[in-house]
CSV table of C-alpha atoms and ligand atoms in Angstrom, one decimal:
chain,number,residue,atom,x,y,z
D,805,MET,CA,100.7,81.2,-109.5
D,806,ARG,CA,98.1,78.7,-107.5
D,807,ILE,CA,98.3,78.9,-104.0
D,808,GLY,CA,96.6,76.0,-101.7
D,809,ILE,CA,96.5,77.3,-98.0
D,810,ILE,CA,94.6,74.8,-95.5
D,811,GLY,CA,93.8,75.9,-92.9
D,812,SER,CA,91.5,78.8,-92.3
D,813,GLY,CA,92.3,79.5,-88.5
D,814,VAL,CA,93.9,82.8,-87.0
D,815,ALA,CA,97.3,82.3,-89.6
D,816,GLY,CA,96.1,80.9,-93.3
D,817,SER,CA,93.0,83.4,-93.2
D,818,LEU,CA,95.0,86.6,-92.6
D,819,LEU,CA,97.3,85.0,-95.6
D,820,ALA,CA,94.1,84.8,-97.6
D,821,GLU,CA,92.9,88.6,-97.0
D,822,GLY,CA,96.0,90.0,-97.5
D,823,LEU,CA,96.6,87.8,-101.4
D,824,LEU,CA,93.2,88.9,-102.2
D,825,GLY,CA,92.7,90.3,-105.7
D,826,SER,CA,96.8,89.8,-106.1
D,827,PRO,CA,98.2,89.8,-110.1
D,828,GLY,CA,99.4,86.9,-110.6
D,829,HIS,CA,97.8,84.8,-107.3
D,830,GLU,CA,95.4,82.1,-107.6
D,831,VAL,CA,94.3,81.6,-104.2
D,832,THR,CA,91.8,78.9,-102.0
D,833,LEU,CA,91.6,78.3,-98.2
D,834,PHE,CA,90.5,74.8,-97.3
D,835,GLU,CA,89.0,74.2,-93.9
D,836,ARG,CA,88.1,71.1,-92.4
D,837,ALA,CA,85.9,71.8,-90.0
D,838,ALA,CA,82.0,72.3,-92.1
D,839,ALA,CA,80.6,75.7,-92.4
D,840,GLY,CA,80.0,77.5,-88.7
D,841,GLU,CA,80.8,74.1,-86.4
D,842,HIS,CA,83.8,76.5,-85.4
D,843,ALA,CA,81.5,79.6,-84.0
D,844,GLU,CA,81.5,78.5,-80.6
D,845,ALA,CA,84.8,76.8,-80.2
D,846,GLY,CA,86.9,77.3,-77.6
D,847,THR,CA,87.8,80.1,-74.9
D,848,GLY,CA,89.7,83.2,-74.5
D,849,LEU,CA,92.5,84.1,-75.2
D,850,ASN,CA,95.0,87.3,-75.1
D,851,LEU,CA,96.4,88.6,-78.0
D,852,GLY,CA,100.1,91.2,-77.2
D,853,PRO,CA,99.9,94.3,-78.3
D,854,ASN,CA,103.2,92.9,-81.2
D,855,ALA,CA,99.7,90.8,-82.7
D,856,LEU,CA,97.5,94.6,-83.2
D,857,LYS,CA,100.5,96.3,-84.5
D,858,ALA,CA,100.8,94.1,-87.2
D,859,LEU,CA,97.3,94.6,-88.2
D,860,ARG,CA,97.3,98.2,-88.5
D,861,LEU,CA,100.1,98.6,-90.2
D,862,HIS,CA,99.6,95.0,-93.0
D,863,ALA,CA,95.7,94.7,-92.7
D,864,PRO,CA,94.2,97.5,-90.9
D,865,ALA,CA,90.3,96.4,-91.0
D,866,ARG,CA,90.9,93.5,-89.6
D,867,HIS,CA,93.0,95.8,-86.6
D,868,ASP,CA,89.1,98.1,-86.5
D,869,ALA,CA,88.0,94.2,-86.9
D,870,LEU,CA,88.8,92.9,-83.6
D,871,ARG,CA,89.5,95.8,-81.5
D,872,ALA,CA,85.8,96.6,-82.1
D,873,THR,CA,84.8,92.1,-80.4
D,874,SER,CA,87.8,92.6,-78.0
D,875,LEU,CA,88.8,94.5,-74.5
D,876,PRO,CA,91.8,96.1,-74.0
D,877,TRP,CA,94.7,94.5,-72.5
D,878,ARG,CA,96.2,97.1,-71.0
D,879,ARG,CA,98.2,96.1,-67.4
D,880,TRP,CA,99.5,92.6,-66.8
D,881,ARG,CA,98.6,92.0,-62.5
D,882,VAL,CA,100.6,89.6,-60.3
D,883,ASP,CA,99.4,88.7,-57.4
D,884,LEU,CA,99.7,85.9,-54.4
D,885,THR,CA,97.0,83.8,-54.1
D,886,ASP,CA,96.0,85.5,-50.9
D,887,GLY,CA,96.1,89.3,-52.7
D,888,THR,CA,100.2,89.8,-51.7
D,889,PRO,CA,100.8,91.7,-54.7
D,890,LEU,CA,104.0,91.2,-56.9
D,891,LEU,CA,103.8,93.0,-60.2
D,892,ASP,CA,101.6,96.2,-61.6
D,893,LEU,CA,102.4,96.0,-65.5
D,894,ASP,CA,100.7,99.4,-67.1
D,895,LEU,CA,101.8,97.3,-71.2
D,896,LEU,CA,101.3,101.3,-73.0
D,897,SER,CA,105.3,101.6,-70.8
D,898,VAL,CA,106.6,98.7,-72.9
D,899,ALA,CA,104.2,98.4,-76.0
D,900,GLU,CA,102.3,101.7,-78.6
D,901,GLU,CA,99.5,99.9,-77.7
D,902,PRO,CA,97.1,97.5,-76.0
D,903,GLY,CA,96.9,94.3,-77.0
D,904,ALA,CA,93.7,92.3,-77.0
D,905,ARG,CA,91.0,90.1,-74.2
D,906,ILE,CA,89.3,88.0,-77.0
D,907,ARG,CA,86.7,85.4,-76.9
D,908,TRP,CA,88.5,82.2,-79.4
D,909,SER,CA,84.4,82.4,-80.8
D,910,GLU,CA,85.0,85.8,-82.4
D,911,LEU,CA,88.7,85.7,-83.0
D,912,TYR,CA,87.5,83.2,-85.8
D,913,ARG,CA,84.2,85.4,-86.7
D,914,ALA,CA,86.5,88.2,-87.2
D,915,LEU,CA,89.2,86.5,-89.4
D,916,ARG,CA,87.3,84.5,-91.7
D,917,ALA,CA,84.7,87.5,-92.9
D,918,PRO,CA,86.7,88.8,-95.6
D,919,VAL,CA,87.5,85.3,-97.0
D,920,ALA,CA,84.6,82.8,-96.5
D,921,PRO,CA,84.3,83.2,-100.5
D,922,LEU,CA,87.7,81.3,-101.1
D,923,THR,CA,86.8,78.8,-98.6
D,924,ARG,CA,86.1,75.5,-99.1
D,925,GLN,CA,85.1,74.0,-95.5
D,926,GLY,CA,84.4,70.4,-95.2
D,927,HIS,CA,88.2,69.4,-96.6
D,928,ALA,CA,90.2,67.9,-94.9
D,929,LEU,CA,93.0,67.6,-95.7
D,930,GLU,CA,94.2,63.7,-96.2
D,931,ALA,CA,97.1,63.1,-98.6
D,932,LEU,CA,99.2,64.0,-100.7
D,933,GLU,CA,99.8,63.5,-104.7
D,934,GLU,CA,102.6,64.9,-107.2
D,935,ASP,CA,100.8,66.1,-110.8
D,936,ALA,CA,102.6,65.4,-114.6
D,937,ALA,CA,104.3,69.4,-113.8
D,938,GLY,CA,105.8,68.1,-110.3
D,939,ARG,CA,102.9,70.2,-107.8
D,940,LEU,CA,101.8,68.7,-105.4
D,941,VAL,CA,97.8,67.6,-105.2
D,942,PRO,CA,96.6,67.8,-101.8
D,943,VAL,CA,93.3,65.2,-101.4
D,944,PHE,CA,90.6,66.0,-98.8
D,945,VAL,CA,88.7,63.8,-97.3
D,946,THR,CA,85.1,65.6,-96.8
D,947,PRO,CA,83.2,65.4,-93.7
D,948,GLY,CA,81.2,62.2,-95.7
D,949,GLY,CA,84.1,60.2,-96.6
D,950,ALA,CA,84.3,61.6,-100.3
D,951,LEU,CA,87.9,61.8,-101.3
D,952,VAL,CA,88.3,65.2,-102.9
D,953,ARG,CA,91.3,66.2,-105.2
D,954,GLU,CA,91.7,69.9,-106.5
D,955,GLY,CA,94.3,69.9,-109.0
D,956,GLY,CA,97.8,71.2,-108.8
D,957,PHE,CA,99.1,73.9,-106.5
D,958,ASP,CA,102.4,75.3,-107.4
D,959,LEU,CA,102.5,76.9,-103.1
D,960,LEU,CA,101.1,75.1,-100.6
D,961,VAL,CA,100.9,76.3,-97.2
D,962,GLY,CA,100.3,74.5,-94.0
D,963,ALA,CA,98.0,76.7,-91.6
D,964,ASP,CA,96.5,74.1,-90.2
D,965,GLY,CA,97.7,74.7,-86.7
D,966,ARG,CA,99.9,71.9,-84.4
D,967,TYR,CA,99.5,69.2,-85.5
D,968,SER,CA,99.4,69.8,-89.1
D,969,ARG,CA,98.8,67.6,-91.2
D,970,LEU,CA,100.9,68.5,-94.1
D,971,ARG,CA,103.1,69.4,-92.1
D,972,ALA,CA,103.1,65.8,-91.5
D,973,LEU,CA,103.6,64.3,-94.9
D,974,THR,CA,105.7,65.8,-96.2
D,975,ALA,CA,108.1,66.6,-93.3
D,976,GLY,CA,107.1,63.6,-90.1
D,977,ASP,CA,105.3,64.7,-87.5
D,978,PRO,CA,107.2,66.9,-85.4
D,979,VAL,CA,108.8,65.5,-81.8
D,980,PRO,CA,106.9,67.6,-79.2
D,981,GLU,CA,108.6,68.3,-76.2
D,982,HIS,CA,106.4,68.3,-73.1
D,983,LEU,CA,106.9,71.0,-69.9
D,984,GLY,CA,105.9,68.2,-67.4
D,985,LEU,CA,103.3,71.7,-67.3
D,986,CYS,CA,99.3,70.6,-67.0
D,987,ILE,CA,97.3,73.7,-68.7
D,988,TRP,CA,93.6,73.6,-68.5
D,989,ARG,CA,90.7,76.5,-69.5
D,990,LEU,CA,86.8,77.3,-68.3
D,991,LEU,CA,85.5,79.7,-70.1
D,992,VAL,CA,82.9,81.6,-67.6
D,993,SER,CA,79.7,82.9,-68.6
D,994,ASP,CA,76.9,85.2,-66.7
D,995,ALA,CA,80.1,87.0,-64.7
D,996,GLY,CA,78.6,89.0,-64.1
D,997,ASP,CA,79.6,89.3,-60.1
D,998,CYS,CA,83.1,88.4,-61.2
D,999,PRO,CA,86.0,91.0,-59.1
D,1000,PHE,CA,88.4,92.1,-61.4
D,1001,ASP,CA,87.8,93.3,-65.0
D,1002,ASP,CA,92.2,93.0,-66.9
D,1003,TYR,CA,94.6,90.5,-67.4
D,1004,GLY,CA,96.0,89.1,-64.2
D,1005,GLN,CA,97.5,85.6,-62.5
D,1006,TRP,CA,97.5,85.0,-58.7
D,1007,PHE,CA,100.8,81.7,-57.7
D,1008,GLN,CA,100.7,79.6,-55.2
D,1009,GLY,CA,104.2,78.4,-55.0
D,1010,SER,CA,104.3,77.1,-59.3
D,1011,ASN,CA,100.5,76.4,-59.2
D,1012,ARG,CA,98.8,79.8,-61.1
D,1013,LEU,CA,95.8,80.6,-61.8
D,1014,LEU,CA,95.4,83.7,-65.3
D,1015,ALA,CA,92.0,85.2,-65.6
D,1016,PHE,CA,90.3,88.2,-67.3
D,1017,ARG,CA,86.8,89.6,-68.1
D,1018,VAL,CA,86.7,89.0,-72.3
D,1019,PRO,CA,83.6,90.2,-74.3
D,1020,GLY,CA,79.6,89.4,-73.5
D,1021,ASP,CA,79.9,88.8,-70.0
D,1022,ALA,CA,82.0,86.1,-69.6
D,1023,VAL,CA,86.0,85.9,-68.5
D,1024,TYR,CA,87.4,83.4,-69.3
D,1025,VAL,CA,90.2,81.0,-67.2
D,1026,ALA,CA,93.1,78.9,-67.4
D,1027,GLY,CA,95.3,77.2,-64.3
D,1028,THR,CA,98.7,75.3,-64.5
D,1029,PHE,CA,100.0,73.2,-62.3
D,1030,ARG,CA,103.5,70.8,-62.3
D,1031,LEU,CA,102.8,67.0,-63.4
D,1032,GLY,CA,105.8,65.9,-62.0
D,1033,GLY,CA,107.1,65.0,-65.2
D,1034,GLU,CA,106.6,63.7,-69.1
D,1035,VAL,CA,103.0,62.1,-68.2
D,1036,PRO,CA,99.2,62.3,-68.5
D,1037,ILE,CA,97.7,64.5,-67.2
D,1038,PRO,CA,96.4,62.0,-64.1
D,1039,GLU,CA,92.5,61.6,-63.9
D,1040,GLU,CA,92.4,62.8,-59.7
D,1041,ALA,CA,93.6,66.1,-60.4
D,1042,ARG,CA,90.6,67.2,-62.6
D,1043,THR,CA,88.1,67.4,-59.6
D,1044,ALA,CA,87.4,70.9,-58.0
D,1045,ALA,CA,88.4,69.3,-54.3
D,1046,HIS,CA,92.2,69.0,-56.3
D,1047,GLN,CA,92.5,72.4,-57.7
D,1048,ARG,CA,90.5,74.2,-54.5
D,1049,ALA,CA,94.3,72.3,-52.9
D,1050,LEU,CA,96.1,73.4,-55.6
D,1051,PHE,CA,95.3,77.2,-55.3
D,1052,ALA,CA,94.5,77.9,-52.0
D,1053,PRO,CA,96.3,79.9,-49.9
D,1054,ALA,CA,98.4,77.8,-47.1
D,1055,GLY,CA,96.2,78.6,-43.8
D,1056,ALA,CA,94.7,82.0,-45.2
D,1057,ALA,CA,91.8,83.5,-47.0
D,1058,PRO,CA,92.0,83.7,-50.9
D,1059,CYS,CA,92.2,87.4,-52.4
D,1060,PRO,CA,88.0,88.0,-53.7
D,1061,ALA,CA,89.2,87.2,-57.2
D,1062,VAL,CA,90.8,83.5,-56.0
D,1063,ALA,CA,87.6,82.6,-54.1
D,1064,TRP,CA,85.7,83.6,-56.7
D,1065,MET,CA,87.5,81.2,-59.1
D,1066,LEU,CA,87.2,78.3,-57.5
D,1067,ASP,CA,84.3,78.7,-56.8
D,1068,ARG,CA,83.3,78.9,-60.3
D,1069,ILE,CA,85.5,75.7,-60.8
D,1070,GLU,CA,83.2,73.9,-58.5
D,1071,ALA,CA,80.9,75.0,-59.9
D,1072,ASP,CA,81.8,73.7,-64.1
D,1073,VAL,CA,84.5,71.3,-63.6
D,1074,ALA,CA,83.4,69.6,-66.8
D,1075,GLY,CA,83.8,72.5,-68.8
D,1076,ILE,CA,87.3,72.6,-67.9
D,1077,HIS,CA,89.5,71.9,-71.1
D,1078,TRP,CA,92.2,70.0,-69.9
D,1079,ALA,CA,96.0,70.2,-72.1
D,1080,ARG,CA,99.6,69.5,-71.3
D,1081,THR,CA,102.2,72.4,-72.3
D,1082,GLN,CA,104.5,71.1,-75.5
D,1083,GLU,CA,107.0,72.7,-78.1
D,1084,ALA,CA,107.4,71.1,-81.3
D,1085,PRO,CA,110.7,72.1,-83.1
D,1086,VAL,CA,110.5,75.1,-85.6
D,1087,LEU,CA,110.2,73.9,-89.6
D,1088,ARG,CA,109.6,77.4,-92.1
D,1089,HIS,CA,108.5,74.9,-95.8
D,1090,ALA,CA,109.1,71.3,-97.0
D,1091,ALA,CA,109.2,70.0,-100.0
D,1092,GLY,CA,111.8,72.1,-101.7
D,1093,GLY,CA,110.3,74.8,-100.8
D,1094,ARG,CA,106.2,74.2,-102.4
D,1095,ALA,CA,105.1,73.8,-98.5
D,1096,LEU,CA,105.7,76.4,-96.6
D,1097,PHE,CA,104.3,76.6,-92.5
D,1098,LEU,CA,103.0,79.7,-90.4
D,1099,GLY,CA,101.7,80.1,-87.1
D,1100,ASP,CA,101.3,76.7,-84.9
D,1101,ALA,CA,102.4,74.2,-88.3
D,1102,ALA,CA,105.2,75.6,-88.5
D,1103,GLN,CA,105.9,76.7,-84.7
D,1104,ALA,CA,103.9,75.9,-81.5
D,1105,MET,CA,105.3,77.2,-78.5
D,1106,VAL,CA,104.4,77.7,-74.8
D,1107,PRO,CA,101.2,80.0,-73.5
D,1108,THR,CA,103.4,81.5,-71.3
D,1109,LEU,CA,103.1,85.0,-72.8
D,1110,GLY,CA,100.0,84.7,-74.8
D,1111,GLN,CA,101.9,84.5,-78.1
D,1112,GLY,CA,101.0,81.9,-80.2
D,1113,ALA,CA,98.3,82.9,-82.0
D,1114,THR,CA,99.9,86.7,-81.3
D,1115,GLN,CA,103.0,85.2,-83.1
D,1116,ALA,CA,100.7,83.6,-85.9
D,1117,ILE,CA,98.6,87.1,-86.5
D,1118,GLU,CA,102.2,88.4,-87.3
D,1119,ASP,CA,103.2,85.0,-89.6
D,1120,GLY,CA,99.7,85.2,-91.7
D,1121,ALA,CA,99.9,89.3,-92.4
D,1122,ILE,CA,103.9,89.3,-93.0
D,1123,ALA,CA,104.2,86.4,-95.1
D,1124,ALA,CA,101.0,87.7,-97.8
D,1125,GLY,CA,102.8,91.0,-98.0
D,1126,ILE,CA,106.3,89.1,-98.9
D,1127,LEU,CA,104.2,86.7,-100.9
D,1128,ARG,CA,102.9,89.3,-102.9
D,1129,ALA,CA,106.1,91.1,-103.6
D,1130,GLY,CA,106.9,87.8,-105.6
D,1131,GLY,CA,108.5,86.1,-102.5
D,1132,ASP,CA,108.7,82.2,-101.5
D,1133,ALA,CA,109.1,80.0,-98.8
D,1134,ALA,CA,112.5,80.9,-98.3
D,1135,ALA,CA,111.5,84.4,-98.0
D,1136,VAL,CA,109.1,84.2,-95.7
D,1137,ALA,CA,111.5,81.7,-93.9
D,1138,ALA,CA,114.6,84.8,-93.2
D,1139,ARG,CA,112.3,87.8,-92.2
D,1140,ARG,CA,109.9,85.3,-90.2
D,1141,ASP,CA,112.5,83.0,-88.6
D,1142,PRO,CA,114.5,85.0,-86.0
D,1143,ARG,CA,112.1,87.1,-84.6
D,1144,VAL,CA,110.1,83.6,-83.7
D,1145,ALA,CA,112.8,81.8,-82.6
D,1146,PHE,CA,112.8,85.4,-80.1
D,1147,ALA,CA,109.3,84.7,-79.6
D,1148,ARG,CA,109.6,81.6,-78.7
D,1149,ARG,CA,112.9,82.2,-76.1
D,1150,LEU,CA,111.3,85.2,-74.3
D,1151,SER,CA,108.4,82.5,-73.5
D,1152,ARG,CA,110.3,79.7,-72.3
D,1153,ALA,CA,112.2,82.1,-70.2
D,1154,ALA,CA,109.0,83.7,-68.9
D,1155,SER,CA,107.8,80.1,-68.3
D,1156,ASP,CA,110.7,80.2,-64.7
D,1157,THR,CA,107.8,81.1,-63.1
D,1158,ILE,CA,105.1,77.6,-63.4
D,1159,LEU,CA,108.2,75.5,-63.9
D,1160,GLY,CA,109.1,76.4,-60.0
D,1161,GLU,CA,111.9,78.1,-59.5
D,1162,ASP,CA,111.0,81.0,-57.0
D,1163,PRO,CA,107.7,83.1,-58.7
D,1164,VAL,CA,107.7,86.2,-56.0
D,1165,GLU,CA,111.9,86.7,-57.1
D,1166,GLY,CA,110.9,85.5,-60.9
D,1167,THR,CA,107.4,87.4,-61.2
D,1168,ARG,CA,109.4,90.9,-59.6
D,1169,ARG,CA,111.9,90.3,-62.1
D,1170,LYS,CA,109.8,90.7,-65.0
D,1171,GLY,CA,109.4,94.2,-63.8
D,1172,ARG,CA,112.6,95.3,-63.7
D,1173,GLU,CA,114.7,95.3,-66.9
D,1174,PRO,CA,116.8,93.4,-68.4
D,1175,PHE,CA,112.8,91.5,-68.9
D,1176,LEU,CA,111.1,95.1,-69.3
D,1177,ALA,CA,113.6,96.0,-72.7
D,1178,GLU,CA,113.2,92.2,-74.1
D,1179,LEU,CA,109.0,92.8,-73.7
D,1180,ARG,CA,109.5,95.9,-75.4
D,1181,ARG,CA,110.9,94.7,-78.1
D,1182,LEU,CA,108.9,91.3,-78.7
D,1183,TYR,CA,105.6,93.7,-78.4
D,1184,THR,CA,106.5,96.7,-80.7
D,1185,GLU,CA,109.6,95.3,-83.3
D,1186,VAL,CA,106.7,94.6,-86.1
D,1187,PRO,CA,108.1,94.9,-89.2
D,1188,GLY,CA,105.2,97.0,-91.7
D,1189,PRO,CA,105.2,96.9,-95.6
D,1190,GLY,CA,108.3,98.6,-96.9
D,1191,ASP,CA,110.8,98.1,-93.7
D,1192,GLY,CA,113.6,95.6,-94.0
D,1193,ALA,CA,115.2,94.5,-97.6
D,1194,PRO,CA,112.8,93.7,-99.8
D,1195,PRO,CA,112.4,89.5,-100.0
D,1196,ALA,CA,114.2,88.2,-102.2
D,1197,ARG,CA,113.4,84.6,-104.2
D,1198,VAL,CA,116.0,82.3,-102.4
D,1199,GLU,CA,116.6,78.9,-103.7
D,1200,ALA,CA,114.6,77.0,-100.5
D,1201,ALA,CA,116.3,74.2,-98.6
U,1223,FAD,C1,96.5,76.4,-73.1
U,1223,FAD,C2,96.2,77.2,-74.5
U,1223,FAD,C3,95.7,78.0,-73.9
U,1223,FAD,C4,96.7,79.1,-75.6
U,1223,FAD,N1,96.1,80.5,-75.3
U,1223,FAD,C5,96.8,81.6,-76.3
U,1223,FAD,C6,96.5,83.3,-76.0
U,1223,FAD,O1,95.9,83.4,-75.0
U,1223,FAD,N2,97.1,83.6,-76.3
U,1223,FAD,C7,97.5,83.6,-77.4
U,1223,FAD,O2,98.0,84.4,-78.5
U,1223,FAD,N3,97.8,82.0,-78.2
U,1223,FAD,C8,97.5,81.0,-77.2
U,1223,FAD,N4,97.5,79.9,-77.6
U,1223,FAD,C9,97.8,79.6,-78.9
U,1223,FAD,C10,97.0,79.4,-79.7
U,1223,FAD,O3,95.8,78.7,-80.0
U,1223,FAD,C11,97.7,79.2,-81.2
U,1223,FAD,O4,98.9,79.1,-81.6
U,1223,FAD,C12,97.0,79.6,-82.2
U,1223,FAD,O5,95.6,79.2,-82.8
U,1223,FAD,C13,97.8,79.4,-83.7
U,1223,FAD,O6,97.2,79.8,-84.8
U,1223,FAD,P1,96.8,79.0,-86.5
U,1223,FAD,O7,96.5,79.3,-87.4
U,1223,FAD,O8,98.0,77.9,-86.7
U,1223,FAD,O9,96.2,77.8,-86.1
U,1223,FAD,P2,94.5,77.0,-85.9
U,1223,FAD,O10,93.9,78.3,-85.2
U,1223,FAD,O11,94.9,76.3,-84.8
U,1223,FAD,O12,94.5,77.0,-87.1
U,1223,FAD,C14,93.9,75.8,-88.0
U,1223,FAD,C15,92.8,75.5,-88.5
U,1223,FAD,O13,93.2,74.4,-89.4
U,1223,FAD,C16,92.1,73.7,-89.6
U,1223,FAD,N5,92.3,72.5,-90.0
U,1223,FAD,C17,93.4,71.4,-88.7
U,1223,FAD,N6,93.5,70.4,-89.8
U,1223,FAD,C18,93.1,70.0,-91.1
U,1223,FAD,C19,93.0,69.3,-91.8
U,1223,FAD,N7,94.3,68.6,-92.0
U,1223,FAD,N8,92.4,69.9,-93.0
U,1223,FAD,C20,92.3,71.5,-93.3
U,1223,FAD,N9,92.0,72.2,-92.5
U,1223,FAD,C21,92.4,71.5,-90.9
U,1223,FAD,C22,91.8,73.9,-88.2
U,1223,FAD,O14,90.1,73.5,-88.1
U,1223,FAD,C23,91.7,75.5,-88.1
U,1223,FAD,O15,90.7,76.5,-88.5
U,1223,FAD,C24,96.9,79.0,-76.4
U,1223,FAD,C25,97.1,77.4,-76.9
U,1223,FAD,C26,97.0,76.9,-75.9
U,1223,FAD,C27,97.0,75.3,-76.1
């Protein structure tokens, strides 16, 4: 069976690694980025303990590689911006192992290394054709603008992120749902004087700062604030003065952590990446099961619980086992869709505080049952290779 994976990001790289040496599977990975292009890309991210559990069970070498290049995420602390404490959760009270704090560049490096020999870089999926046997033939464009065909594939896997070209070509562009929230990200380097370490959030009304240290003497900072509807991010919001006004406590001094972040925002406002929070409807397969979607291509979700890349890790690791065992796109859907639906529902429910609900009561609620039971389910209910019914070959819709 010839499998073409589009995108060597989180889900695509893990799927390819899981299929390495699988009898009867010939795998090629196509990546838009040229060699080395993503080496310093992105900022930082936190991976949930469930990502680490999925790797421990399905890809132990990758688990060890990620642990070696990340810091453990052990606590989830929430304060008001004046330092009033709201929540201090020990993740090991709801998980079997810590999550991870990592730089994007290191995550990509660790996941891509074992599949480099299978990867064709500088191959951006552009169009689709069909061969005489009814197999999909992807057409790629190279950085020089040349169109390249690599023959027909029995299965094409769209692991090409939230603007998936494979999904657009086989099922049309998904209509995103905007939450009316701006989320920005900044990677602060030379952060030796940062007064905090592990994952923290700081609320001023529903405006929220989120930050943690990542390896390499750096700190990842993200800010979230409401836009008042489905509107573009206004230019005047992209200034240090505006951000200070959003996050500084009213009538009180900011706590040391927030004071440090506000100064660093001021020093590097030009380095901020601005985005709007959006979700896309889930789609697992198309083209009669000849196209399978993993990660953001299937299920772009709100980043509130840091589950986007985490679910992409579960997707890649678990789908590899299903395909190895002879399962198809529908079998992947049967195993993954209920789990993804749960992670999306919980991530949306946990967004209450940044969407304008009472951040004090909303946060305190997260330190109590039933939210803790849901978090425990999210962080631990990851099936191992032998768990659950054997993936049957089911007719794809
Ligand atoms: C503001 C923000 C903060 C986030 N924070 C977190 C967090 O803390 N924790 C977390 O778990 N998740 C987080 N996420 C979500 C995370 O970024 C995504 O869910 C994750 O990257 C999805 O992985 P993926 O493998 O589906 O796609 P990606 O990792 O995006 O990989 C897609 C790959 O496909 C390639 N590609 C794209 N188009 C083509 C094409 N046409 N042809 C060939 N290749 C192509 C790309 O170059 C890339 O290599 C955050 C997202 C946002 C927006």
